[in-house]
């Protein structure tokens, strides 16, 4: 499963795996793919440094990368406190009422929220980069499109390739103009922040728009046959995120959430602004229903929504309040119906890829059987 891009990066399989869990990212790299650690949950630089140290020790010198979240345009002088002050009391009251309706307990006295999306704040992302560039990462990906020009330049000075996600050919062209090295064409089916164009349409559109830049297909990919389809559409690899959530190395810290993922079908996700303020595909729950209800106040824009719901999400997760418990995940969740190790996932992906190639070869009259 090699392409020009995988050969450039020195990986066996053109599979890029995005995950918030260091153990999963390292296992992806060891299995012959390219593990990409999501940095958004790291609010303290020392915590990120600790896990990058661990990644170095557990990747056998093989390549891996980091994913950050930062806007292309820089906003000066805005602190987290400034953003918090912009949150209307009506929205705070709605959160309190929704949690009370479902009997969600308060956090213990003095216990801080363990789920803060301060990583959406540019200054936090920049502090993450100050740490990351001290490590031998080979790729920097940005979930909100092209990073600021100075960040792209800084990455290139360190010999680090830059990838950016795109939900349309127009976005992809902007990335190319910004000096991005790899475009991730993320379709509507994907988990997390997505656009409105499905992968089957988006991937070839982006490939044509930015040629000869390499493109990774993302969204709705969870089998070797689907990987083969992405490569047939012109991609030089695939970007997989949701698939790793039910691996044995994942650290969801919630058996109830794992069970919900294993039981979910492909129709059990929704594209909602309930979590971050931007449309993000996630499990449909009574929490997303409440925020999407026209009778409610509706979600705030990013980053206000993420800061507003941070403590609420921590409480829902800690006490495993099943009706409200969810996570970003793509429509591929319908195929995530068993717990497997990362290596077992790779074995299944490569076998499926071989089956697809053999099938096409038979159709094309290139093989017997």
XYZ file of C-alpha atoms in Angstrom:
369
model
C 0.000 0.000 0.000
C 2.753 2.397 -1.033
C 2.509 5.707 -2.872
C 4.944 8.459 -3.758
C 4.045 10.248 -0.505
C 4.487 7.163 1.681
C 7.902 6.553 0.100
C 8.879 10.180 0.740
C 8.002 9.799 4.418
C 9.501 6.330 4.723
C 6.348 4.494 5.816
C 5.176 1.062 4.712
C 1.488 1.866 4.282
C -0.057 5.139 3.084
C -2.299 5.244 6.160
C -2.214 8.356 8.331
C -3.903 7.888 11.689
C -5.089 10.886 13.697
C -5.784 10.260 17.393
C -5.713 12.097 20.738
C -4.077 9.072 22.379
C -0.261 8.692 22.356
C -0.474 4.893 22.684
C -2.664 4.703 19.574
C -0.484 7.099 17.566
C 2.659 5.143 18.438
C 0.991 1.831 17.568
C -0.109 3.231 14.184
C 3.470 4.190 13.413
C 4.835 0.826 14.572
C 2.269 -0.968 12.387
C 3.705 0.724 9.300
C 1.461 3.762 9.088
C 1.972 7.362 10.160
C 0.668 8.218 13.641
C -0.501 11.805 14.190
C -1.073 12.909 17.797
C -3.865 15.438 18.351
C -2.652 18.300 20.546
C -5.905 20.137 21.258
C -6.384 18.629 24.726
C -2.927 19.715 25.946
C -3.278 22.993 27.827
C 0.079 22.648 29.607
C 3.257 22.515 27.480
C 4.873 20.138 29.981
C 2.088 17.589 29.417
C 2.645 17.662 25.666
C 6.408 17.344 26.139
C 5.865 14.325 28.400
C 3.768 12.540 25.774
C 6.096 13.459 22.902
C 8.930 11.991 24.969
C 6.835 8.831 25.342
C 6.121 8.790 21.589
C 9.838 8.941 20.839
C 10.470 5.992 23.130
C 7.703 3.874 21.569
C 7.957 4.545 17.827
C 11.283 2.812 17.165
C 12.651 5.889 15.380
C 9.835 5.759 12.821
C 8.085 8.931 11.593
C 5.094 10.511 13.311
C 3.444 13.914 13.511
C 1.306 16.373 15.462
C -2.119 17.902 14.803
C -2.959 21.360 16.176
C -5.970 23.644 15.897
C -5.301 27.260 15.014
C -6.939 29.872 12.783
C -5.172 31.261 9.726
C -5.694 34.834 10.937
C -3.957 35.971 14.092
C -5.917 37.839 16.782
C -3.731 39.876 19.122
C -4.285 40.453 22.823
C -7.320 38.221 23.423
C -7.119 36.065 26.546
C -9.245 33.137 27.659
C -10.816 35.387 30.307
C -11.799 37.865 27.598
C -13.518 35.085 25.667
C -15.260 33.712 28.774
C -16.711 37.168 29.433
C -18.443 37.073 26.040
C -20.619 34.073 26.956
C -24.256 35.168 27.546
C -25.924 34.248 30.835
C -28.815 32.731 28.855
C -26.481 30.061 27.514
C -24.963 29.365 30.920
C -28.469 28.901 32.316
C -29.360 26.525 29.480
C -26.361 24.332 30.340
C -27.345 24.260 34.021
C -30.947 23.370 33.181
C -29.968 20.598 30.759
C -27.612 18.996 33.263
C -30.161 19.285 36.068
C -32.835 17.666 33.873
C -30.644 14.570 33.573
C -29.440 14.594 37.193
C -25.766 15.151 36.349
C -23.814 15.599 39.627
C -21.517 18.534 40.241
C -17.748 18.064 40.228
C -16.222 17.671 43.666
C -15.238 20.855 45.511
C -11.983 22.163 44.084
C -11.988 19.687 41.192
C -11.099 21.374 37.919
C -12.717 20.498 34.627
C -10.637 17.876 32.867
C -11.938 18.850 29.463
C -10.990 22.345 28.363
C -10.933 23.298 24.711
C -8.438 26.067 25.318
C -6.459 24.372 22.569
C -8.742 26.223 20.170
C -7.096 29.457 21.370
C -4.233 30.483 19.116
C -1.812 31.302 21.933
C -2.215 27.773 23.311
C -1.552 26.226 19.895
C 1.564 28.378 19.547
C 2.856 27.216 22.927
C 2.304 23.639 21.715
C 4.431 24.353 18.648
C 7.209 25.790 20.823
C 7.382 22.326 22.383
C 6.775 20.263 19.247
C 9.580 21.743 17.166
C 12.064 20.501 19.754
C 11.085 16.953 18.728
C 11.723 15.073 15.461
C 8.147 15.269 14.183
C 7.836 14.891 10.412
C 4.389 16.402 9.883
C 2.357 19.264 11.319
C -1.359 19.135 10.530
C -3.901 21.856 11.212
C -7.569 20.975 11.617
C -8.797 24.499 10.808
C -7.134 24.834 7.420
C -3.894 26.628 6.645
C -1.969 27.754 9.736
C -0.693 31.343 9.832
C 2.132 32.013 7.316
C 4.782 32.330 10.009
C 3.879 28.875 11.339
C 4.165 27.329 7.861
C 7.564 28.991 7.430
C 8.722 27.842 10.845
C 7.706 24.247 10.129
C 9.566 24.260 6.839
C 12.664 25.669 8.570
C 12.568 22.566 10.796
C 12.107 20.257 7.814
C 8.532 19.495 8.832
C 5.831 19.012 6.194
C 2.552 20.881 6.739
C -0.884 19.373 6.114
C -4.256 21.111 6.229
C -7.798 19.785 6.100
C -10.130 20.953 3.337
C -13.841 20.458 2.817
C -13.992 21.884 -0.690
C -11.799 22.397 -3.744
C -11.848 26.146 -3.030
C -10.407 25.583 0.444
C -7.806 23.235 -1.015
C -6.632 25.851 -3.520
C -6.210 28.350 -0.688
C -4.034 25.810 1.115
C -1.863 25.336 -1.956
C -1.430 29.097 -2.280
C -0.431 29.228 1.405
C 2.450 26.805 0.839
C 0.839 23.727 2.368
C 2.583 20.446 1.450
C -0.312 17.968 1.858
C -4.059 18.548 1.582
C -6.448 16.313 3.527
C -9.750 16.111 1.628
C -12.179 15.532 4.488
C -15.644 14.523 3.382
C -19.023 15.080 4.980
C -19.000 11.570 6.472
C -15.981 12.261 8.680
C -15.954 12.702 12.438
C -15.203 16.115 13.895
C -15.311 19.311 11.876
C -16.530 18.672 8.348
C -17.901 20.454 5.323
C -20.933 19.454 3.267
C -19.389 17.520 0.367
C -19.141 13.720 0.464
C -15.790 11.982 0.036
C -16.604 10.341 -3.307
C -17.132 13.791 -4.841
C -14.633 15.753 -2.761
C -11.510 13.624 -3.194
C -11.174 13.850 -7.007
C -12.205 17.521 -6.917
C -9.373 18.311 -4.501
C -6.870 16.123 -6.369
C -7.577 18.068 -9.559
C -7.561 21.428 -7.771
C -4.113 21.161 -6.181
C -2.176 18.836 -8.510
C 0.641 17.910 -8.176
C 0.382 18.346 -4.373
C -0.371 15.050 -2.597
C -3.893 14.598 -1.253
C -5.098 12.328 1.551
C -8.673 11.039 1.414
C -10.635 11.284 4.666
C -14.191 10.638 5.783
C -16.113 7.378 5.710
C -12.996 5.234 5.365
C -12.699 2.198 7.612
C -11.834 -0.759 5.388
C -9.123 -1.723 2.945
C -11.660 -1.624 0.120
C -12.443 1.992 0.978
C -8.735 2.807 1.060
C -8.408 1.340 -2.420
C -11.311 3.534 -3.539
C -9.591 6.643 -2.169
C -6.362 5.826 -3.975
C -8.310 5.068 -7.169
C -9.748 8.586 -6.942
C -6.244 10.042 -7.005
C -5.342 10.321 -3.326
C -1.821 9.372 -2.228
C -3.010 8.031 1.096
C -5.837 8.093 3.606
C -6.404 10.001 6.836
C -8.258 7.920 9.430
C -9.478 9.146 12.804
C -12.714 7.577 14.034
C -11.580 4.010 13.411
C -9.065 4.091 16.275
C -11.588 5.002 19.002
C -12.527 1.380 19.658
C -8.995 -0.023 19.549
C -7.661 -1.659 22.671
C -4.957 1.021 22.959
C -7.488 3.896 23.058
C -7.911 5.660 26.403
C -11.548 6.714 26.396
C -11.744 6.219 30.202
C -15.411 5.317 29.811
C -16.701 1.819 29.243
C -20.158 3.241 28.659
C -18.883 5.387 25.761
C -17.021 2.462 24.224
C -20.207 0.391 24.378
C -22.177 3.192 22.703
C -19.635 3.336 19.869
C -19.673 -0.445 19.394
C -23.482 -0.461 19.263
C -23.911 2.581 16.995
C -24.912 2.351 13.353
C -23.832 4.608 10.508
C -27.024 6.645 10.943
C -26.396 7.377 14.632
C -24.223 10.457 14.154
C -25.186 14.069 13.597
C -23.366 17.136 12.336
C -23.840 19.610 15.182
C -22.280 22.762 16.619
C -23.027 21.615 20.172
C -19.449 20.746 21.094
C -17.222 23.473 19.638
C -19.403 26.013 17.858
C -18.441 24.752 14.401
C -20.311 21.927 12.624
C -18.731 18.707 13.866
C -19.959 15.161 13.299
C -20.474 13.276 16.558
C -22.689 10.670 18.167
C -26.254 11.887 18.317
C -27.306 12.202 21.963
C -29.856 14.062 24.033
C -27.103 16.670 24.502
C -26.807 17.356 20.757
C -30.608 17.251 20.419
C -30.945 19.909 23.121
C -28.521 22.271 21.402
C -30.060 21.691 17.977
C -33.612 22.287 19.267
C -34.990 25.567 17.827
C -36.642 26.223 21.202
C -33.210 26.560 22.857
C -30.678 29.399 22.617
C -28.577 27.547 20.022
C -24.807 27.052 20.068
C -22.383 29.954 20.283
C -19.583 30.442 17.719
C -16.125 28.968 18.266
C -14.380 29.254 20.703
C -17.231 30.443 22.965
C -19.216 27.201 22.741
C -16.241 25.037 23.651
C -15.478 27.111 26.726
C -19.155 27.217 27.701
C -19.660 23.442 27.685
C -16.220 22.360 28.935
C -17.198 21.683 32.534
C -20.529 20.155 31.486
C -18.782 17.686 29.190
C -16.361 16.783 31.997
C -19.277 16.048 34.313
C -21.125 14.002 31.688
C -18.001 11.952 31.019
C -16.991 11.505 34.666
C -20.416 10.275 35.762
C -21.096 8.434 32.471
C -24.549 9.925 32.012
C -25.558 7.667 29.128
C -28.248 9.805 27.422
C -25.823 12.739 27.145
C -22.584 10.810 26.630
C -21.035 11.227 23.189
C -17.878 11.953 21.217
C -16.850 13.178 17.769
C -17.032 10.219 15.389
C -17.748 9.673 11.707
C -20.395 7.642 9.925
C -17.874 4.809 9.760
C -18.907 4.078 13.371
C -21.335 1.526 11.927
C -18.349 -0.680 11.053
C -16.660 -0.204 14.437
C -18.478 -3.102 16.091
C -15.612 -4.940 17.799
C -12.578 -4.031 19.882
C -9.311 -4.758 18.109
C -5.694 -3.772 18.592
C -4.201 -1.227 16.206
C -2.150 -4.005 14.623
C -5.303 -6.072 14.048
C -6.942 -3.058 12.413
C -3.944 -2.736 10.085
C -4.078 -6.434 9.272
C -7.754 -6.105 8.341
C -7.092 -2.972 6.282
C -4.276 -4.529 4.289
C -6.253 -7.723 3.626
C -9.226 -5.678 2.450
C -6.997 -3.597 0.212
C -5.592 -6.754 -1.383
C -9.103 -8.087 -1.969
C -10.115 -4.855 -3.684
C -7.054 -4.802 -5.924
C -7.577 -8.461 -6.868
C -11.222 -7.740 -7.670
C -10.349 -4.825 -9.950
C -7.621 -6.845 -11.636
C -10.152 -9.596 -12.391
C -12.624 -7.083 -13.767
C -9.904 -5.587 -15.930
C -8.862 -9.065 -17.139
C -5.409 -8.802 -15.554
C -5.670 -11.934 -13.425
C -7.306 -15.327 -13.483
C -10.080 -16.536 -11.197
